[in-house]
Structures are given as C-alpha cells and as structure tokens.
Amino acid sequence: MAESGNPTANTPPSPTADGGDLAAEVVILGGGLAGLSMAAALATAGVPVVCIDQDSPDRQADDGFDIRTTAIAYASMKVLEGAGVWKHMVDKAGPMLDIRIADQFSPLFVHYDHTELAVDGQHRPFGWILDNKDMRRALFARVAELPGLIHLAPAKATAITRNRSGASVKLADGRVVRAKLVIGADGRKSLAREGAGIKVRRWSYDQSAIICTIHHSEPNKGIAVEHFMPNGPFAVLPMTENRCSIIWSEKRSLVQTYLDLPDDQFIEELSRRSGGYLGEITLATRREAWPLSVLLAERFIAERLALIGEAAHAIHPIAGQGLNLGLRDVAALAEVIVDAHRLGLDVGGPEVLARFQRWRRFDTVLLAAVCDGLVHLFSNNIPPIRLARDLGMGLVNRLPPVKRFFMKHAMGIVGDLPRMIRGQPL
C-alpha cells in the first residue's frame, strides 16, 4: 500500500498524540551489533528509526561486559563504512593479511595471501578482528551523530502488534512505538520471531568454543591461522597491539578441564596448538566457553516483520561468518527499505519483504550447510578421510583460479551484492 507524499530525508521519529509514545518508519528490536548496524544504515539514508535496546550503552561498552571478538570481512567493512560506523572503529581493528588453514599440523595447507588478489585495483585485507566492546563503542558514537535515529536504552519490548496498516511495539514502561515495519534483531530467543510464530530448525554440536584474547611477544604480521583438529577447529586471529583472539572449539566433555587449568598450563597448551610463532604468550582476558549450535528460521519475514542476525540464523564459527551473515542481511534489507522509502511506498509492504527474503535466505541456508559439512568432515581422525582432506587442501593451494575464488568468498564479495557492499551509497 503506498503512502501519500515522499518522506523527507533525515526526518526524526516523532512523538505521537499519546505523549511519550513514538512513531517512525521502522522500529528495530535489539541493540546488539546487527541491530545497531541496521539502525545506523537506515538513519544514514534518511529513514526515521527507533531502536529498542535492553542494555544501557555504558554497560555494553564496559571492558568486562563481553570479552568476545568479531571477524569483520572486507564486505562487512563496506557495509559499516556506508553506515558511517567504520571511521569510529578502524583504529581498533587488526587486519587479516594472510590466512593459513591446515588439517591439524599437516605440511599440506591452504595459504591465502592478500597480495595475490586485487580488489578495485588494490590489495585489500581479507578482513579485520576487533573486540566486540570496541565495535559497540563505534556504533554508539555513530548513533549519537544521527538525528533520524532514536536509541531507547535500556528499554524492553513486551508485546508486538502487526496488521495490514502498521505495527506497534509496547515497552515495559507503558510507552508504544508505532511503525510501518518491525525488524527483529533480538537474538536467538527472538521475541519478534516467536511472536510471529516462525518456526526454527536447531541442532547442537558436541563442541563448545573456548575463547580468550592473548598478548604475545612476537608480531602477528596480520596472519590468521586455523588448525582443524579432531575435536574441533582451533583459530588464532590477529588483533592490534600484539594481541590475538583465540577461538578454540573443543569437545564439550573436555571444555571444563581446560577452563580449570592454571594459567601457566593453559598458556602452554595454547603455545603448543598455535605452533609457537607468537613467542611468549600471556592472557589478556579471562577464559569463557560458549556451546556451539545452529539455528535457522524457516522464513525471515512475516506481516510487517523482517528478521536479521541471530534472530534469523546462527551458525558454527568454523568459517568466522556469524556477524558477517548478519551484516549482509543489513545491506540487503536496508537497500529494499530505502528504495521503497524514497519512492513513497510502504516500507513494510509484502513486496518489499519478499524481495529481502529472496535475496538472503538461500545464501544463508547454503552457508550454514557448508559450515556444517566442514565441521563433520574435519572433526574426526579417520586416516582415509584425513588423507583425502590433506590432498584436497594441497590441490586448492596449487590452483590459483580456485584459490582466488575461495579468497573472494572469504572476503564476502561473490554473488548478488547489495549496493553497500559494492561501495555505493544507499
């Protein structure tokens, strides 16, 4: 259904006749990394947005709130750049210039060198690694610059009403936010998804990810290393300030044993698994473990609702694509919303949402299946399978066209790319 008139760029969300209530084109549930990136992208393009965030910015930016790190692929950097966020975080992001992937400690491995691939006529990093807290701080800084964006934090959504004419979100304090479209960016236990009755497929792995950040005495030179071990992949990812992020997938029955090791024994195990190329290692953060599982929503849309990020999908971290999938959602959904907004059309209409789902769901399901297949292929120590894996990796390394294709995949620059990933403004 078309709206009358053409919305004015950068028109802020406005109070309604109910006093404390708000009205906007779009309301986003969830102020995490995907949700705030979505809000920044839309508001940068002039779409009035309200983002509902359960946690306060001060708490989320605290050093102890979240020790996790995020891998930002080159394509995701372009999305963040287009949303005006990247400038606030680039100094904190450690570039990945080389990626080395090995089956355990086999001499046959895949080596991606950023100088072997030109993108827009230049050699670009495959991606960057940074602390989640630094990405949050960058997002909060960008939010503060955008007059067309209201960030309600802390605030909790308690009910969502959707119909042909619009949608509304009721907050715990009694206020109501009215909009044409609700975007669910509220994680695996999504109120938006569950309220719409969208079913999910879930399965768990007999693995948890042990995570921490380390300091090291030797420079990491932008090298990312991943060893496929029988109990799960072990990754060392380069950060700034002589730091690396450790993502160590391990059998669940063994995880607590490693978490309980004294620091010196834990560091010794890290040094053994990483190969010692980082020199002397010390822990820069505490250790945590996160159970690994997959979640796939059966659909990403419902009446006046679109799902992004972990409300729609969560996959194994074997390829480091978790948030990158969410940022591809952001780029695609932002494009279809902005196109409708500029034409004076209904941004929550069925045609707009169907276009988003066609664009994103196949890519997501395919990547989830590939990651799941890799987990099962490499999480074993069966000699014939191990030999085939090693020979396959050695072959890929000797075929430059095949290797360049996989390098582009790692950067997120293959397929039908939204404007933001192509470096074009919304």
CSV table of C-alpha atoms in Angstrom, one decimal:
chain,number,residue,atom,x,y,z
A,1,MET,CA,0.0,0.0,0.0
A,2,ALA,CA,1.5,3.3,-1.0
A,3,GLU,CA,1.8,6.2,1.4
A,4,SER,CA,0.9,9.7,0.4
A,5,GLY,CA,3.8,12.0,-0.2
A,6,ASN,CA,7.5,11.4,-0.3
A,7,PRO,CA,9.2,11.2,3.1
A,8,THR,CA,11.8,14.0,3.8
A,9,ALA,CA,15.3,12.8,4.4
A,10,ASN,CA,16.5,12.8,8.0
A,11,THR,CA,13.1,13.4,9.4
A,12,PRO,CA,13.4,12.2,13.0
A,13,PRO,CA,11.0,9.8,14.7
A,14,SER,CA,8.3,11.9,16.3
A,15,PRO,CA,6.1,11.8,19.5
A,16,THR,CA,2.5,10.8,18.9
A,17,ALA,CA,-0.6,12.2,20.5
A,18,ASP,CA,0.0,9.8,23.4
A,19,GLY,CA,2.8,12.0,24.7
A,20,GLY,CA,5.6,9.6,25.5
A,21,ASP,CA,4.8,7.3,22.6
A,22,LEU,CA,6.9,7.4,19.4
A,23,ALA,CA,6.2,6.9,15.6
A,24,ALA,CA,8.8,6.1,13.0
A,25,GLU,CA,9.1,4.3,9.7
A,26,VAL,CA,11.0,1.4,11.2
A,27,VAL,CA,11.4,0.0,14.7
A,28,ILE,CA,14.2,-2.3,15.5
A,29,LEU,CA,14.1,-4.8,18.4
A,30,GLY,CA,17.6,-5.4,19.6
A,31,GLY,CA,20.5,-3.1,20.0
A,32,GLY,CA,23.3,-5.6,19.5
A,33,LEU,CA,25.9,-5.4,16.8
A,34,ALA,CA,23.5,-6.3,14.0
A,35,GLY,CA,20.6,-4.2,15.3
A,36,LEU,CA,22.6,-1.0,15.7
A,37,SER,CA,24.3,-1.5,12.4
A,38,MET,CA,20.9,-1.8,10.8
A,39,ALA,CA,19.7,1.3,12.6
A,40,ALA,CA,22.8,3.3,11.5
A,41,ALA,CA,22.4,2.2,7.9
A,42,LEU,CA,18.8,3.3,7.7
A,43,ALA,CA,19.2,6.5,9.5
A,44,THR,CA,22.2,7.4,7.4
A,45,ALA,CA,20.0,7.1,4.3
A,46,GLY,CA,17.3,9.3,5.9
A,47,VAL,CA,14.8,6.7,7.2
A,48,PRO,CA,13.4,7.5,10.6
A,49,VAL,CA,14.2,4.7,13.0
A,50,VAL,CA,13.7,3.7,16.7
A,51,CYS,CA,16.0,1.0,18.1
A,52,ILE,CA,15.0,-0.7,21.3
A,53,ASP,CA,17.9,-2.0,23.3
A,54,GLN,CA,17.6,-3.9,26.6
A,55,ASP,CA,21.1,-2.9,27.9
A,56,SER,CA,22.4,0.6,28.6
A,57,PRO,CA,25.3,1.8,26.4
A,58,ASP,CA,27.5,2.3,29.5
A,59,ARG,CA,27.1,-1.4,30.5
A,60,GLN,CA,27.6,-2.7,26.9
A,61,ALA,CA,30.8,-0.7,26.4
A,62,ASP,CA,32.3,-1.8,29.7
A,63,ASP,CA,35.6,-3.8,29.4
A,64,GLY,CA,34.1,-6.7,31.3
A,65,PHE,CA,30.7,-6.9,29.6
A,66,ASP,CA,31.8,-9.0,26.6
A,67,ILE,CA,35.3,-10.5,26.0
A,68,ARG,CA,34.3,-11.9,22.6
A,69,THR,CA,35.8,-10.6,19.4
A,70,THR,CA,34.3,-10.2,15.9
A,71,ALA,CA,35.7,-11.1,12.5
A,72,ILE,CA,34.7,-8.3,10.0
A,73,ALA,CA,35.1,-9.5,6.4
A,74,TYR,CA,36.0,-7.0,3.7
A,75,ALA,CA,32.4,-6.9,2.5
A,76,SER,CA,31.2,-6.2,6.0
A,77,MET,CA,33.6,-3.3,6.3
A,78,LYS,CA,32.0,-1.8,3.3
A,79,VAL,CA,28.6,-2.1,5.0
A,80,LEU,CA,29.9,-0.4,8.1
A,81,GLU,CA,31.7,2.2,6.1
A,82,GLY,CA,28.4,3.0,4.3
A,83,ALA,CA,26.6,3.3,7.6
A,84,GLY,CA,29.2,5.7,8.9
A,85,VAL,CA,30.4,3.3,11.6
A,86,TRP,CA,33.8,2.2,10.3
A,87,LYS,CA,35.5,5.5,10.9
A,88,HIS,CA,34.9,5.1,14.6
A,89,MET,CA,36.4,1.6,14.8
A,90,VAL,CA,39.2,1.3,12.1
A,91,ASP,CA,42.0,2.2,14.6
A,92,LYS,CA,40.9,-0.7,16.8
A,93,ALA,CA,40.7,-3.3,14.0
A,94,GLY,CA,43.6,-5.7,13.3
A,95,PRO,CA,43.8,-6.6,9.6
A,96,MET,CA,44.0,-10.1,8.3
A,97,LEU,CA,46.6,-10.1,5.6
A,98,ASP,CA,47.3,-13.8,5.4
A,99,ILE,CA,45.1,-16.8,6.2
A,100,ARG,CA,46.6,-20.3,6.8
A,101,ILE,CA,44.3,-23.3,7.1
A,102,ALA,CA,45.7,-26.7,8.0
A,103,ASP,CA,44.4,-30.1,8.8
A,104,GLN,CA,45.9,-30.5,12.3
A,105,PHE,CA,49.6,-29.9,11.7
A,106,SER,CA,49.9,-31.3,8.2
A,107,PRO,CA,52.6,-29.8,5.9
A,108,LEU,CA,49.9,-29.5,3.3
A,109,PHE,CA,47.8,-26.4,3.9
A,110,VAL,CA,45.9,-23.7,2.2
A,111,HIS,CA,47.6,-20.3,2.3
A,112,TYR,CA,45.6,-17.1,1.3
A,113,ASP,CA,47.9,-14.1,0.7
A,114,HIS,CA,46.2,-10.8,0.3
A,115,THR,CA,48.8,-9.7,-2.3
A,116,GLU,CA,47.6,-12.5,-4.6
A,117,LEU,CA,44.2,-10.8,-5.1
A,118,ALA,CA,43.3,-7.3,-6.3
A,119,VAL,CA,40.0,-5.7,-5.4
A,120,ASP,CA,39.2,-2.4,-7.1
A,121,GLY,CA,42.8,-2.3,-8.2
A,122,GLN,CA,44.3,-2.7,-4.8
A,123,HIS,CA,45.4,-5.4,-2.4
A,124,ARG,CA,43.0,-5.4,0.5
A,125,PRO,CA,42.9,-7.2,3.8
A,126,PHE,CA,40.6,-10.2,3.9
A,127,GLY,CA,39.0,-8.8,7.0
A,128,TRP,CA,39.7,-7.4,10.4
A,129,ILE,CA,39.4,-8.7,14.0
A,130,LEU,CA,38.4,-6.4,16.9
A,131,ASP,CA,36.9,-6.6,20.3
A,132,ASN,CA,33.1,-6.6,20.5
A,133,LYS,CA,33.2,-3.8,23.0
A,134,ASP,CA,35.1,-1.6,20.6
A,135,MET,CA,32.5,-2.3,17.9
A,136,ARG,CA,29.8,-1.4,20.3
A,137,ARG,CA,31.5,1.9,21.2
A,138,ALA,CA,31.8,2.7,17.5
A,139,LEU,CA,28.1,2.0,17.0
A,140,PHE,CA,27.1,4.2,19.9
A,141,ALA,CA,29.3,7.0,18.5
A,142,ARG,CA,27.6,6.8,15.2
A,143,VAL,CA,24.1,6.6,16.7
A,144,ALA,CA,24.9,9.9,18.6
A,145,GLU,CA,25.6,11.6,15.2
A,146,LEU,CA,22.3,10.7,13.6
A,147,PRO,CA,19.2,12.9,14.2
A,148,GLY,CA,16.9,10.5,12.5
A,149,LEU,CA,17.6,7.7,14.9
A,150,ILE,CA,16.3,7.2,18.5
A,151,HIS,CA,18.1,4.7,20.6
A,152,LEU,CA,16.0,3.7,23.5
A,153,ALA,CA,18.3,2.1,26.1
A,154,PRO,CA,17.7,0.5,28.4
A,155,ALA,CA,14.2,-0.4,27.2
A,156,LYS,CA,12.4,-3.7,27.0
A,157,ALA,CA,9.8,-4.7,24.4
A,158,THR,CA,6.9,-6.7,25.9
A,159,ALA,CA,4.4,-7.1,23.1
A,160,ILE,CA,4.3,-6.6,19.3
A,161,THR,CA,1.1,-6.0,17.3
A,162,ARG,CA,1.2,-6.2,13.5
A,163,ASN,CA,-1.6,-5.8,10.9
A,164,ARG,CA,-2.1,-4.7,7.4
A,165,SER,CA,-2.0,-1.0,8.3
A,166,GLY,CA,1.1,-1.0,10.5
A,167,ALA,CA,2.8,-2.3,13.6
A,168,SER,CA,3.4,-1.3,17.2
A,169,VAL,CA,5.7,-2.4,19.9
A,170,LYS,CA,4.7,-2.0,23.6
A,171,LEU,CA,7.5,-1.3,26.1
A,172,ALA,CA,7.7,-2.4,29.7
A,173,ASP,CA,7.3,1.2,30.8
A,174,GLY,CA,4.0,1.5,29.0
A,175,ARG,CA,5.2,3.5,26.0
A,176,VAL,CA,4.3,2.4,22.5
A,177,VAL,CA,6.4,2.7,19.3
A,178,ARG,CA,4.4,2.7,16.1
A,179,ALA,CA,6.0,2.0,12.7
A,180,LYS,CA,5.4,0.5,9.3
A,181,LEU,CA,7.9,-2.3,9.8
A,182,VAL,CA,9.4,-4.2,12.8
A,183,ILE,CA,12.9,-5.6,12.4
A,184,GLY,CA,13.8,-8.4,14.7
A,185,ALA,CA,17.4,-8.2,15.6
A,186,ASP,CA,16.9,-9.6,19.1
A,187,GLY,CA,19.0,-12.8,19.0
A,188,ARG,CA,18.3,-16.5,19.2
A,189,LYS,CA,15.4,-16.1,21.7
A,190,SER,CA,13.8,-13.5,19.5
A,191,LEU,CA,10.5,-12.1,20.8
A,192,ALA,CA,9.8,-10.8,17.3
A,193,ARG,CA,10.3,-14.3,15.7
A,194,GLU,CA,8.4,-16.2,18.4
A,195,GLY,CA,5.6,-13.7,18.4
A,196,ALA,CA,5.1,-14.2,14.6
A,197,GLY,CA,5.0,-18.0,15.1
A,198,ILE,CA,8.0,-18.5,12.8
A,199,LYS,CA,9.5,-22.0,13.4
A,200,VAL,CA,13.2,-22.7,13.6
A,201,ARG,CA,15.4,-25.7,12.8
A,202,ARG,CA,18.0,-26.2,15.5
A,203,TRP,CA,20.8,-28.7,16.1
A,204,SER,CA,23.7,-28.8,18.5
A,205,TYR,CA,27.3,-29.9,18.2
A,206,ASP,CA,29.2,-31.8,20.8
A,207,GLN,CA,31.5,-28.8,20.9
A,208,SER,CA,31.9,-25.6,22.8
A,209,ALA,CA,34.1,-22.6,21.8
A,210,ILE,CA,36.7,-21.7,24.4
A,211,ILE,CA,37.5,-18.0,23.8
A,212,CYS,CA,40.1,-15.6,25.2
A,213,THR,CA,42.5,-12.9,24.0
A,214,ILE,CA,46.2,-13.2,24.4
A,215,HIS,CA,49.2,-10.9,24.4
A,216,HIS,CA,52.3,-12.1,22.6
A,217,SER,CA,55.9,-11.0,22.3
A,218,GLU,CA,56.4,-11.5,18.5
A,219,PRO,CA,54.4,-9.5,16.0
A,220,ASN,CA,51.4,-11.4,14.4
A,221,LYS,CA,52.0,-9.8,11.0
A,222,GLY,CA,48.3,-10.0,10.2
A,223,ILE,CA,48.4,-13.8,9.9
A,224,ALA,CA,45.2,-15.7,10.8
A,225,VAL,CA,45.8,-19.4,11.5
A,226,GLU,CA,43.2,-22.2,11.7
A,227,HIS,CA,44.0,-25.8,12.5
A,228,PHE,CA,41.2,-28.3,12.0
A,229,MET,CA,41.6,-30.6,15.0
A,230,PRO,CA,39.7,-33.9,15.6
A,231,ASN,CA,37.7,-32.2,18.4
A,232,GLY,CA,37.0,-29.0,16.5
A,233,PRO,CA,38.9,-26.1,14.8
A,234,PHE,CA,41.5,-24.0,16.7
A,235,ALA,CA,41.9,-20.5,15.4
A,236,VAL,CA,44.4,-17.7,16.2
A,237,LEU,CA,43.2,-14.4,14.8
A,238,PRO,CA,45.4,-11.2,14.6
A,239,MET,CA,44.4,-8.1,16.5
A,240,THR,CA,46.1,-4.8,17.3
A,241,GLU,CA,48.7,-4.1,20.0
A,242,ASN,CA,50.4,-7.5,19.8
A,243,ARG,CA,47.2,-9.4,20.6
A,244,CYS,CA,45.4,-12.3,19.1
A,245,SER,CA,41.9,-13.7,19.6
A,246,ILE,CA,41.7,-17.5,20.4
A,247,ILE,CA,38.6,-19.4,19.2
A,248,TRP,CA,39.2,-23.0,20.3
A,249,SER,CA,36.4,-25.4,19.5
A,250,GLU,CA,36.6,-28.4,21.8
A,251,LYS,CA,34.6,-31.5,22.8
A,252,ARG,CA,32.1,-30.4,25.5
A,253,SER,CA,33.2,-33.2,27.9
A,254,LEU,CA,36.8,-31.7,27.9
A,255,VAL,CA,36.0,-28.0,28.0
A,256,GLN,CA,35.7,-27.6,31.7
A,257,THR,CA,39.1,-29.4,32.2
A,258,TYR,CA,40.8,-26.7,30.0
A,259,LEU,CA,38.9,-23.9,31.7
A,260,ASP,CA,40.1,-25.1,35.1
A,261,LEU,CA,43.8,-25.4,34.1
A,262,PRO,CA,46.1,-23.0,35.9
A,263,ASP,CA,47.1,-20.1,33.7
A,264,ASP,CA,50.6,-21.4,33.0
A,265,GLN,CA,49.3,-24.8,31.9
A,266,PHE,CA,46.6,-23.2,29.8
A,267,ILE,CA,49.2,-20.9,28.1
A,268,GLU,CA,51.4,-23.9,27.5
A,269,GLU,CA,48.6,-25.7,25.7
A,270,LEU,CA,47.8,-22.6,23.6
A,271,SER,CA,51.5,-22.3,22.6
A,272,ARG,CA,51.6,-26.0,21.6
A,273,ARG,CA,48.4,-25.7,19.4
A,274,SER,CA,49.4,-22.3,17.9
A,275,GLY,CA,52.9,-23.6,16.9
A,276,GLY,CA,54.9,-21.1,18.9
A,277,TYR,CA,55.2,-18.5,16.2
A,278,LEU,CA,53.9,-15.8,18.5
A,279,GLY,CA,56.7,-16.0,21.0
A,280,GLU,CA,55.9,-15.6,24.7
A,281,ILE,CA,52.2,-15.6,25.4
A,282,THR,CA,50.2,-14.1,28.3
A,283,LEU,CA,46.4,-14.0,28.8
A,284,ALA,CA,44.8,-10.6,28.1
A,285,THR,CA,41.3,-11.6,29.2
A,286,ARG,CA,39.5,-14.2,31.2
A,287,ARG,CA,38.5,-17.5,29.5
A,288,GLU,CA,35.0,-18.4,28.6
A,289,ALA,CA,33.2,-21.2,26.8
A,290,TRP,CA,30.1,-20.9,24.6
A,291,PRO,CA,28.2,-24.0,23.4
A,292,LEU,CA,28.0,-24.4,19.6
A,293,SER,CA,24.8,-24.9,17.8
A,294,VAL,CA,22.9,-23.9,14.6
A,295,LEU,CA,19.6,-22.1,14.3
A,296,LEU,CA,17.8,-21.4,11.1
A,297,ALA,CA,14.4,-19.7,10.9
A,298,GLU,CA,12.1,-21.3,8.4
A,299,ARG,CA,11.4,-17.9,7.0
A,300,PHE,CA,12.9,-14.5,7.5
A,301,ILE,CA,9.7,-12.4,7.1
A,302,ALA,CA,6.1,-12.2,8.3
A,303,GLU,CA,3.5,-9.5,8.0
A,304,ARG,CA,5.3,-6.2,8.7
A,305,LEU,CA,8.3,-8.1,10.1
A,306,ALA,CA,11.8,-8.9,8.9
A,307,LEU,CA,14.4,-10.9,10.8
A,308,ILE,CA,18.2,-10.3,10.7
A,309,GLY,CA,21.2,-11.6,12.5
A,310,GLU,CA,20.8,-14.3,15.1
A,311,ALA,CA,17.1,-13.9,15.2
A,312,ALA,CA,17.2,-15.4,11.7
A,313,HIS,CA,20.3,-17.6,11.8
A,314,ALA,CA,23.2,-18.7,13.9
A,315,ILE,CA,26.0,-21.0,12.5
A,316,HIS,CA,29.2,-22.7,13.6
A,317,PRO,CA,32.1,-20.3,13.8
A,318,ILE,CA,34.3,-22.6,11.7
A,319,ALA,CA,34.5,-20.0,8.9
A,320,GLY,CA,34.1,-16.9,11.1
A,321,GLN,CA,31.0,-15.8,9.2
A,322,GLY,CA,28.5,-15.3,12.1
A,323,LEU,CA,28.2,-11.5,12.2
A,324,ASN,CA,29.2,-11.2,8.5
A,325,LEU,CA,26.0,-13.0,7.6
A,326,GLY,CA,24.1,-10.5,9.8
A,327,LEU,CA,25.7,-7.6,8.1
A,328,ARG,CA,24.8,-9.0,4.7
A,329,ASP,CA,21.2,-9.0,6.0
A,330,VAL,CA,21.7,-5.4,7.0
A,331,ALA,CA,22.9,-4.4,3.5
A,332,ALA,CA,20.1,-6.2,1.7
A,333,LEU,CA,17.3,-5.1,4.0
A,334,ALA,CA,18.5,-1.5,4.1
A,335,GLU,CA,18.5,-1.4,0.3
A,336,VAL,CA,15.0,-2.6,-0.2
A,337,ILE,CA,13.7,-0.3,2.6
A,338,VAL,CA,15.5,2.8,1.4
A,339,ASP,CA,14.3,2.2,-2.2
A,340,ALA,CA,10.7,1.9,-1.0
A,341,HIS,CA,11.1,4.9,1.3
A,342,ARG,CA,12.4,7.2,-1.5
A,343,LEU,CA,9.5,6.2,-3.8
A,344,GLY,CA,7.0,7.0,-1.0
A,345,LEU,CA,6.0,3.3,-0.8
A,346,ASP,CA,5.1,1.2,2.2
A,347,VAL,CA,8.5,0.1,3.7
A,348,GLY,CA,6.7,-2.8,5.4
A,349,GLY,CA,4.7,-4.0,2.5
A,350,PRO,CA,4.8,-7.6,1.3
A,351,GLU,CA,6.7,-6.9,-2.0
A,352,VAL,CA,9.5,-5.2,-0.1
A,353,LEU,CA,9.8,-8.0,2.4
A,354,ALA,CA,9.6,-10.7,-0.2
A,355,ARG,CA,12.5,-9.1,-2.1
A,356,PHE,CA,14.6,-9.2,1.1
A,357,GLN,CA,13.8,-12.8,1.8
A,358,ARG,CA,14.6,-13.9,-1.8
A,359,TRP,CA,17.9,-12.1,-1.6
A,360,ARG,CA,19.0,-13.5,1.8
A,361,ARG,CA,17.6,-16.9,2.7
A,362,PHE,CA,19.2,-19.1,0.0
A,363,ASP,CA,22.7,-17.6,0.8
A,364,THR,CA,22.2,-18.2,4.5
A,365,VAL,CA,21.0,-21.7,4.2
A,366,LEU,CA,23.7,-22.6,1.8
A,367,LEU,CA,26.5,-21.2,4.1
A,368,ALA,CA,25.0,-22.9,7.1
A,369,ALA,CA,25.1,-26.3,5.2
A,370,VAL,CA,28.7,-25.7,4.0
A,371,CYS,CA,29.9,-24.9,7.6
A,372,ASP,CA,28.0,-27.9,9.0
A,373,GLY,CA,29.6,-30.1,6.3
A,374,LEU,CA,33.1,-28.8,7.1
A,375,VAL,CA,32.5,-29.5,10.8
A,376,HIS,CA,31.7,-33.1,10.1
A,377,LEU,CA,34.4,-33.5,7.5
A,378,PHE,CA,37.2,-32.3,9.7
A,379,SER,CA,36.1,-33.2,13.2
A,380,ASN,CA,37.4,-36.8,13.0
A,381,ASN,CA,40.7,-38.6,12.8
A,382,ILE,CA,39.8,-41.4,10.3
A,383,PRO,CA,43.0,-42.0,8.2
A,384,PRO,CA,41.5,-42.3,4.7
A,385,ILE,CA,39.3,-39.2,5.3
A,386,ARG,CA,42.3,-37.3,6.7
A,387,LEU,CA,44.4,-38.2,3.7
A,388,ALA,CA,41.7,-37.1,1.3
A,389,ARG,CA,41.4,-33.8,3.2
A,390,ASP,CA,45.1,-33.1,3.1
A,391,LEU,CA,45.3,-33.9,-0.6
A,392,GLY,CA,42.3,-31.7,-1.3
A,393,MET,CA,43.8,-28.7,0.6
A,394,GLY,CA,47.2,-29.2,-1.1
A,395,LEU,CA,45.4,-29.2,-4.5
A,396,VAL,CA,43.5,-26.0,-3.8
A,397,ASN,CA,46.7,-24.3,-2.8
A,398,ARG,CA,48.2,-25.2,-6.2
A,399,LEU,CA,45.3,-24.0,-8.4
A,400,PRO,CA,45.4,-20.1,-8.4
A,401,PRO,CA,42.0,-19.6,-10.0
A,402,VAL,CA,40.3,-21.9,-7.5
A,403,LYS,CA,42.2,-20.3,-4.6
A,404,ARG,CA,41.2,-16.8,-5.7
A,405,PHE,CA,37.6,-17.8,-5.8
A,406,PHE,CA,37.8,-19.0,-2.2
A,407,MET,CA,39.6,-15.9,-1.3
A,408,LYS,CA,36.8,-13.8,-2.6
A,409,HIS,CA,34.3,-15.9,-0.7
A,410,ALA,CA,36.3,-15.2,2.5
A,411,MET,CA,36.0,-11.5,1.8
A,412,GLY,CA,32.3,-11.8,1.1
A,413,ILE,CA,32.5,-10.3,-2.4
A,414,VAL,CA,30.8,-13.0,-4.6
A,415,GLY,CA,27.2,-13.3,-5.6
A,416,ASP,CA,24.4,-10.7,-6.0
A,417,LEU,CA,25.9,-7.9,-3.9
A,418,PRO,CA,23.9,-5.1,-2.3
A,419,ARG,CA,24.9,-1.5,-3.1
A,420,MET,CA,26.6,-1.0,0.3
A,421,ILE,CA,29.0,-4.0,-0.3
A,422,ARG,CA,29.8,-2.6,-3.7
A,423,GLY,CA,30.8,0.7,-2.1
A,424,GLN,CA,27.8,2.6,-3.4
A,425,PRO,CA,25.6,4.8,-1.2
A,426,LEU,CA,22.1,3.6,-0.4
